[in-house]
Tab-separated table of C-alpha atoms in Angstrom:
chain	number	residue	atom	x	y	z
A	1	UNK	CA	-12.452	9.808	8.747
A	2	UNK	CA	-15.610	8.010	8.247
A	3	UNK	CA	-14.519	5.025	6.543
A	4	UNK	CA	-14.149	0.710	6.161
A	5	UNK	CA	-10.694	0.691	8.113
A	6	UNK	CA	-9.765	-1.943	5.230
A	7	UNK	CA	-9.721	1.186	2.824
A	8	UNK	CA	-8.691	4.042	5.478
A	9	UNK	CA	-5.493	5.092	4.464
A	10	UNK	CA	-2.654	3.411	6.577
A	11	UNK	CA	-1.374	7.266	7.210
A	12	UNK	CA	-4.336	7.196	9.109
A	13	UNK	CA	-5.098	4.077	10.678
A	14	UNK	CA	-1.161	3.340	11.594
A	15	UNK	CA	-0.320	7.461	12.742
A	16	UNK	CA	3.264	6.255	11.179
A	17	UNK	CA	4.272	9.915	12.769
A	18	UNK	CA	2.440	9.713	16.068
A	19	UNK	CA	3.817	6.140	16.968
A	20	UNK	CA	7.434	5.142	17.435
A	21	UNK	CA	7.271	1.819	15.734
A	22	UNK	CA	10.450	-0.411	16.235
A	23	UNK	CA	9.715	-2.196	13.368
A	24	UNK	CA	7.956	-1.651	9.822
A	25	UNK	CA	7.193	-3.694	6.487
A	26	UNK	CA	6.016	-3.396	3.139
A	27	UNK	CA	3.706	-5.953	2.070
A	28	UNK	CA	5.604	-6.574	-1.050
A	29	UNK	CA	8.373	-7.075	1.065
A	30	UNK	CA	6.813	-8.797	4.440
A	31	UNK	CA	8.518	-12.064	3.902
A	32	UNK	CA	12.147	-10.825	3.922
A	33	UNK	CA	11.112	-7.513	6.726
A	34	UNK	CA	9.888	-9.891	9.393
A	35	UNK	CA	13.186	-11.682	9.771
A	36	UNK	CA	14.494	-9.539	12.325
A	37	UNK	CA	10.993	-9.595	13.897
A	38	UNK	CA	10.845	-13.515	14.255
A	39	UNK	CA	14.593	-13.534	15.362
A	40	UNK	CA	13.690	-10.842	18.083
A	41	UNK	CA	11.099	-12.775	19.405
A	42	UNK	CA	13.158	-15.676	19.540
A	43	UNK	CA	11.246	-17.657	16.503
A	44	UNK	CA	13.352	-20.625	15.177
A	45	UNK	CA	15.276	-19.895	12.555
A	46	UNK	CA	12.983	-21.867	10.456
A	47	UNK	CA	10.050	-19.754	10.533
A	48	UNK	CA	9.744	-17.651	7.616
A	49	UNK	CA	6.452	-15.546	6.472
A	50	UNK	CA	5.572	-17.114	3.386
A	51	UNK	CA	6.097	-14.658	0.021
A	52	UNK	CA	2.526	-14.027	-0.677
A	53	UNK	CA	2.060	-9.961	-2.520
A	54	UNK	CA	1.648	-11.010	-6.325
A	55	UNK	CA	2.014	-7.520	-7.899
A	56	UNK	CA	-0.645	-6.625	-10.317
A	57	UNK	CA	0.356	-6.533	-14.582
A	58	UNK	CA	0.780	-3.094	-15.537
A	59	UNK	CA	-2.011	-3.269	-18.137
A	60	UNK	CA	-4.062	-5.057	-15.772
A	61	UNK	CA	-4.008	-2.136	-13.188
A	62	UNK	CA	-4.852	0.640	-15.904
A	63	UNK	CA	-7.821	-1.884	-17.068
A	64	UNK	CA	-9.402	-1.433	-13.963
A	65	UNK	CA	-8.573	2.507	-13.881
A	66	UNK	CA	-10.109	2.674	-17.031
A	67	UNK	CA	-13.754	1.693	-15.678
A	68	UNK	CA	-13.100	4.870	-12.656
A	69	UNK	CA	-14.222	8.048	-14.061
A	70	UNK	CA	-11.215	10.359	-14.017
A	71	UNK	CA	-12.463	12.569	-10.975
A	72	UNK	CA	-12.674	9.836	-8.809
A	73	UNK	CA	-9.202	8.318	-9.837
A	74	UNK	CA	-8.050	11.919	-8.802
A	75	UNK	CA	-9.828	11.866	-5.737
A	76	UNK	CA	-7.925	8.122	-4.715
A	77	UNK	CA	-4.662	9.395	-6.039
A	78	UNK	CA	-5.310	12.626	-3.661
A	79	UNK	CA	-6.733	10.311	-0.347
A	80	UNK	CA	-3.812	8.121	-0.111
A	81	UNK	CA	-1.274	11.330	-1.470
A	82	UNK	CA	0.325	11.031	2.254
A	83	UNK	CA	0.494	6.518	2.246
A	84	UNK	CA	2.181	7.263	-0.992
A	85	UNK	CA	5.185	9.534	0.311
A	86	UNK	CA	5.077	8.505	3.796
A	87	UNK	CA	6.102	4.669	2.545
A	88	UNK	CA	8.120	5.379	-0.826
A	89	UNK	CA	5.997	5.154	-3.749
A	90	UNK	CA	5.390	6.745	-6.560
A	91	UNK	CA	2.301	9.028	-6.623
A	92	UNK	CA	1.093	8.212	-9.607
A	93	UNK	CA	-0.268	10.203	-12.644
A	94	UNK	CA	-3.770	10.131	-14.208
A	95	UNK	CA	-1.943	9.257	-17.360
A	96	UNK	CA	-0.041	6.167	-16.365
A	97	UNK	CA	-3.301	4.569	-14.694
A	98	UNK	CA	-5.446	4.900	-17.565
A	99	UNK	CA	-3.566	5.051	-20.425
């Protein structure tokens, strides 16, 4: 896949199925999933990842949906189908992006 690997999907650019990873996060979760990581690697126990992901207002998310023409939000909902399932989201529906 011909893409910026900032956009690739992470299906893709990870091979989640190809790679035995020992460890995984979420980003919305990093701060609290890298504790085992830091305490495997012998980080004191003060080190923590600071909470950074600020999730996105619902109506704020469709607002930039709305300005996508609808094939092309198909077309994203379709090229990250597999990040979606692969890591527990929700695929979501034309409907609840732009309505």
């Amino acid at each position: 896949m011909s893409m910026s690997p900032h956009w690739r999907p992470a299906s893709v650019h990870c091979q989640p199925c190809s790679i035995d990873y020992e460890y995984y996060t979420a980003t919305e979760t990093a701060d609290e999933d890298s504790v085992p990581i830091l305490q495997a690697m012998g980080a004191p126990d003060s080190l923590r990842l600071p909470h950074t992901h600020v999730v996105p207002r619902q109506m704020e998310t469709r607002e930039y949906y709305a300005q996508i023409p609808r094939r092309y939000v198909k077309k994203l909902i379709k090229l990250y189908e597999e990040d979606y399932l692969l890591f527990g989201y929700d695929i979501p529906s034309l409907d609840s992006l732009r309505s």
